[in-house]
Coordinates of C-alpha atoms in Angstrom, one line a residue:
M1 CA -18.8 -18.3 27.9
S2 CA -21.7 -16.0 28.8
T3 CA -20.1 -15.1 32.1
S4 CA -16.9 -14.0 30.5
K5 CA -18.8 -11.8 28.1
K6 CA -20.5 -10.0 30.9
N7 CA -17.1 -9.3 32.5
H8 CA -15.9 -7.4 29.4
I9 CA -15.7 -3.7 29.7
G10 CA -18.5 -2.2 27.6
S11 CA -20.6 -5.3 27.2
R12 CA -23.3 -4.8 24.5
R13 CA -26.0 -6.0 26.9
G14 CA -27.5 -2.9 28.6
L15 CA -24.9 -0.5 27.4
S16 CA -26.1 3.0 27.9
K17 CA -25.3 6.0 25.6
E18 CA -23.0 7.4 28.4
N19 CA -21.1 4.1 28.7
R20 CA -20.8 3.8 24.9
E21 CA -19.2 7.3 24.8
K22 CA -16.9 6.3 27.6
V23 CA -15.7 3.1 26.0
A24 CA -15.2 5.0 22.7
R25 CA -13.1 7.6 24.4
E26 CA -11.1 4.8 26.1
I27 CA -10.3 3.3 22.7
V28 CA -9.1 6.6 21.3
D29 CA -7.2 7.7 24.4
S30 CA -5.5 4.3 24.8
Y31 CA -4.0 4.5 21.3
H32 CA -0.3 5.2 20.9
A33 CA 1.9 4.9 17.8
T34 CA 3.6 1.5 17.9
I35 CA 7.3 1.0 17.6
G36 CA 8.7 -1.1 14.8
C37 CA 11.4 -1.1 12.2
P38 CA 10.1 0.9 10.4
P39 CA 7.1 2.1 12.4
L40 CA 3.8 1.2 10.8
S41 CA 3.0 5.0 10.7
T42 CA 5.5 5.4 7.9
H43 CA 3.3 3.0 5.8
W44 CA 0.5 5.6 5.7
G45 CA 2.6 8.8 5.7
G46 CA 3.5 9.3 9.4
H47 CA 0.7 11.5 10.6
D48 CA -0.7 11.0 14.2
L49 CA -3.5 8.4 13.8
G50 CA -4.7 9.3 17.3
K51 CA -5.8 12.8 16.0
T52 CA -7.7 11.5 13.0
D53 CA -11.5 11.5 12.5
W54 CA -11.0 7.9 11.4
L55 CA -10.0 6.6 14.8
K56 CA -13.0 8.5 16.5
K57 CA -15.4 7.0 13.9
F58 CA -13.9 3.6 14.3
A59 CA -14.3 3.7 18.1
E60 CA -17.9 4.9 17.7
E61 CA -18.6 2.0 15.4
V62 CA -17.1 -0.5 17.8
V63 CA -19.5 0.5 20.5
D64 CA -22.5 0.7 18.2
D65 CA -25.3 -1.4 19.7
Q66 CA -26.4 -2.5 16.2
S67 CA -23.1 -4.2 15.5
K68 CA -21.0 -7.1 16.9
S69 CA -17.9 -5.0 16.9
L70 CA -17.7 -4.5 20.7
E71 CA -17.7 -8.2 21.4
A72 CA -15.0 -8.6 18.7
W73 CA -13.0 -5.7 20.2
N74 CA -13.2 -7.3 23.7
T75 CA -11.7 -10.5 22.3
V76 CA -8.8 -8.6 20.9
K77 CA -8.5 -6.2 23.9
E78 CA -7.9 -9.0 26.4
K79 CA -4.7 -10.4 24.8
C80 CA -3.3 -8.1 22.1
D81 CA -1.7 -4.7 21.7
T82 CA -4.8 -2.8 20.6
S83 CA -2.7 0.1 19.1
F84 CA -1.0 -2.4 16.8
I85 CA -4.4 -3.9 15.8
I86 CA -5.8 -0.4 15.2
E87 CA -2.9 0.5 12.9
L88 CA -3.2 -2.7 10.9
L89 CA -7.0 -2.2 10.5
Y90 CA -6.3 1.4 9.3
L91 CA -3.7 0.3 6.8
L92 CA -6.0 -2.5 5.5
T93 CA -8.9 -0.1 4.9
L94 CA -7.2 3.2 4.0
R95 CA -8.5 4.3 0.6
E96 CA -5.2 6.0 -0.3
R97 CA -2.2 4.0 -1.5
V98 CA 0.2 2.9 1.2
T99 CA 3.9 1.8 1.2
L100 CA 3.2 -1.8 0.3
D101 CA 1.1 -0.8 -2.7
R102 CA 4.0 1.4 -4.0
H103 CA 6.6 -1.4 -3.4
Q104 CA 4.5 -3.9 -5.3
D105 CA 4.2 -1.4 -8.2
A106 CA 8.0 -0.9 -8.1
Y107 CA 8.6 -4.6 -8.4
H108 CA 6.1 -4.9 -11.2
A109 CA 7.8 -2.1 -13.1
L110 CA 11.3 -3.6 -12.5
V111 CA 10.2 -7.0 -13.9
A112 CA 8.6 -5.3 -16.9
E113 CA 11.8 -3.3 -17.6
I114 CA 14.0 -6.4 -17.3
E115 CA 11.8 -8.0 -19.9
K116 CA 12.6 -5.1 -22.3
V117 CA 16.4 -5.3 -21.6
T118 CA 17.1 -9.1 -21.9
P119 CA 16.3 -9.3 -25.7
R120 CA 19.1 -6.8 -26.3
Y121 CA 21.6 -9.3 -25.2
D122 CA 20.6 -11.6 -28.0
K123 CA 21.2 -8.8 -30.5
L124 CA 24.6 -8.1 -29.0
L125 CA 25.6 -11.7 -29.1
E126 CA 24.5 -11.9 -32.7
D127 CA 26.6 -8.8 -33.5
V128 CA 29.7 -10.2 -31.8
L129 CA 29.4 -13.5 -33.6
T130 CA 29.1 -11.6 -36.9
L131 CA 32.5 -10.2 -36.2
T132 CA 34.0 -13.6 -36.1
E133 CA 32.4 -14.6 -39.4
N134 CA 33.3 -11.5 -41.4
P135 CA 36.0 -12.2 -44.0
L136 CA 37.3 -8.7 -43.6
F137 CA 38.5 -9.5 -40.0
S138 CA 39.8 -13.1 -40.8
P139 CA 43.5 -12.1 -40.5
T140 CA 42.9 -10.9 -36.9
M141 CA 40.9 -13.9 -35.7
P142 CA 43.8 -16.1 -34.6
Y143 CA 44.7 -13.3 -32.1
V144 CA 41.2 -12.0 -31.0
R145 CA 38.9 -15.0 -31.3
G146 CA 39.5 -16.1 -27.7
S147 CA 38.7 -12.6 -26.4
L148 CA 35.5 -12.5 -28.5
A149 CA 34.5 -15.8 -27.1
K150 CA 34.9 -14.5 -23.6
V151 CA 32.8 -11.5 -24.5
C152 CA 30.0 -13.8 -25.8
Q153 CA 30.3 -15.9 -22.6
R154 CA 30.0 -12.9 -20.4
L155 CA 27.0 -11.5 -22.3
Q156 CA 25.3 -14.9 -21.9
E157 CA 26.1 -14.9 -18.2
S158 CA 24.8 -11.3 -17.7
K159 CA 21.6 -12.2 -19.5
S160 CA 21.2 -15.2 -17.3
L161 CA 21.7 -13.1 -14.2
L162 CA 19.1 -10.6 -15.3
E163 CA 16.6 -13.5 -16.0
E164 CA 17.3 -14.9 -12.5
L165 CA 16.6 -11.5 -11.1
R166 CA 13.4 -11.2 -13.0
D167 CA 12.3 -14.7 -12.0
A168 CA 13.1 -14.0 -8.3
N169 CA 10.8 -11.0 -8.3
I170 CA 8.0 -12.1 -10.5
E171 CA 6.0 -13.4 -7.5
H172 CA 6.7 -10.2 -5.5
S173 CA 5.3 -8.1 -8.4
S174 CA 2.2 -10.2 -9.1
Y175 CA -1.1 -8.4 -8.6
K176 CA -2.8 -11.8 -8.1
R177 CA -1.9 -11.4 -4.4
S178 CA -2.7 -8.1 -2.7
A179 CA 0.4 -6.7 -1.1
R180 CA -1.7 -5.0 1.5
D181 CA -2.8 -8.5 2.8
W182 CA 0.5 -8.5 4.6
Y183 CA -1.3 -6.4 7.2
L184 CA -4.1 -8.9 7.4
F185 CA -1.5 -11.7 7.9
L186 CA 0.0 -9.6 10.7
L187 CA -3.4 -9.3 12.3
A188 CA -4.0 -13.0 12.2
T189 CA -0.5 -13.7 13.5
A190 CA -0.9 -11.3 16.4
L191 CA -4.1 -13.1 17.4
I192 CA -2.7 -16.6 16.9
N193 CA 0.3 -15.8 19.0
A194 CA -1.8 -14.3 21.7
T195 CA -4.7 -16.7 21.8
G196 CA -3.8 -19.8 19.7
R197 CA -6.1 -19.0 16.8
P198 CA -6.7 -16.2 14.3
H199 CA -10.3 -15.3 15.3
V200 CA -11.1 -14.5 11.7
E201 CA -14.8 -13.9 12.5
E202 CA -13.8 -11.1 14.9
L203 CA -11.3 -9.7 12.4
A204 CA -14.1 -9.6 9.8
T205 CA -16.3 -7.6 12.2
L206 CA -13.5 -5.2 13.0
L207 CA -12.6 -4.8 9.4
D208 CA -16.2 -3.8 8.7
A209 CA -16.0 -1.2 11.4
A210 CA -12.7 0.1 10.0
R211 CA -14.2 0.4 6.5
F212 CA -17.3 2.2 7.9
A213 CA -15.0 4.7 9.6
N214 CA -13.4 5.4 6.1
N215 CA -16.9 6.1 4.8
E216 CA -16.7 3.0 2.7
R217 CA -20.0 1.2 2.1
C218 CA -19.6 -2.4 1.2
Y219 CA -20.9 -5.9 1.9
P220 CA -19.8 -7.5 5.2
A221 CA -16.3 -9.1 5.1
D222 CA -16.6 -12.7 4.1
V223 CA -14.9 -15.0 6.7
A224 CA -14.0 -17.7 4.1
T225 CA -12.4 -15.1 1.8
L226 CA -10.4 -13.7 4.7
N227 CA -9.2 -17.1 5.6
K228 CA -8.0 -17.7 2.0
R229 CA -6.2 -14.3 1.9
I230 CA -4.4 -15.2 5.2
Q231 CA -3.5 -18.6 4.0
R232 CA -2.1 -17.2 0.7
W233 CA 0.2 -14.9 2.6
T234 CA 1.1 -17.6 5.1
K235 CA 2.3 -19.8 2.2
Y236 CA 4.0 -16.8 0.5
V237 CA 6.2 -16.0 3.6
N238 CA 6.7 -19.8 4.3
A239 CA 5.1 -19.7 7.7
K240 CA 3.2 -22.3 9.7
V241 CA 1.2 -22.4 12.9
I242 CA 3.0 -24.8 15.4
D243 CA 1.7 -25.2 18.9
G244 CA -0.4 -22.1 18.7
R245 CA 2.4 -19.9 17.4
M246 CA 3.1 -18.6 13.9
M247 CA 6.5 -19.9 13.0
F248 CA 8.6 -18.7 10.1
R249 CA 10.8 -21.3 8.2
I250 CA 13.8 -20.6 6.0
N251 CA 12.4 -19.8 2.6
T252 CA 14.8 -21.3 0.0
R253 CA 13.2 -19.2 -2.7
N254 CA 14.0 -16.0 -0.9
T255 CA 17.4 -17.2 0.2
S256 CA 18.3 -17.9 -3.4
S257 CA 17.2 -14.5 -4.5
Q258 CA 19.3 -12.8 -1.8
E259 CA 22.4 -14.7 -2.8
N260 CA 21.8 -13.4 -6.3
G261 CA 21.8 -9.9 -5.0
S262 CA 18.1 -9.2 -5.0
D263 CA 16.2 -7.7 -2.1
D264 CA 13.8 -9.2 0.4
P265 CA 10.3 -9.8 -1.2
M266 CA 9.0 -6.7 0.5
P267 CA 10.8 -4.2 2.7
F268 CA 8.3 -4.5 5.5

């Protein structure tokens, strides 16, 4: 193990100031916006991350002799697309709101609005039934009762559809799970697929460096907490690690919601 560490570019042991600056420049210069659908850059607003002070500060923190970030970076650098890793770290620690935050807010607002709408169906049903019971309209009932019954049935069906739509999106709108932890899940997935395990300890160290680059002072990331956050999202998207790969299974809950006309849980 010690031999492999010595072979890493920019090993912490005996790293001079000149070499630290060189490795930091390599991190910044090697970054390129990753291609996706949509690109991750749209999640933070689309500006060139390579030109930000954040990336420079992050690279400087990675090579800081006082931290373990360089060792963690070397673990990631060997197997993964470092640009993808950088973008996910940026999105996880950016202090501004990102796309997934706004999407979660939208789902939350939709569920709340449906909750306001559904009781109105009960009032409409009551009003329609009142028509059938009003003596003033009794001469017409032999001719219109069937049509009114269909109206009541359709109102009940419409209310049920709205309630299904609400139920299908309650979990997507819940603030008990951070929407932004999707980026953490992607980080873990990238490392699992590349190395067979998530390297959560290394992720914690790199997250600390990313937060520091955002001028955020906080306690070091807790590995146990990160594991729980990753596991929560793994369960949410119905994924499982099989033979060192993150595999996605058909999610019957999401399939049902799509059949009912609702969208995917998050438009990632």
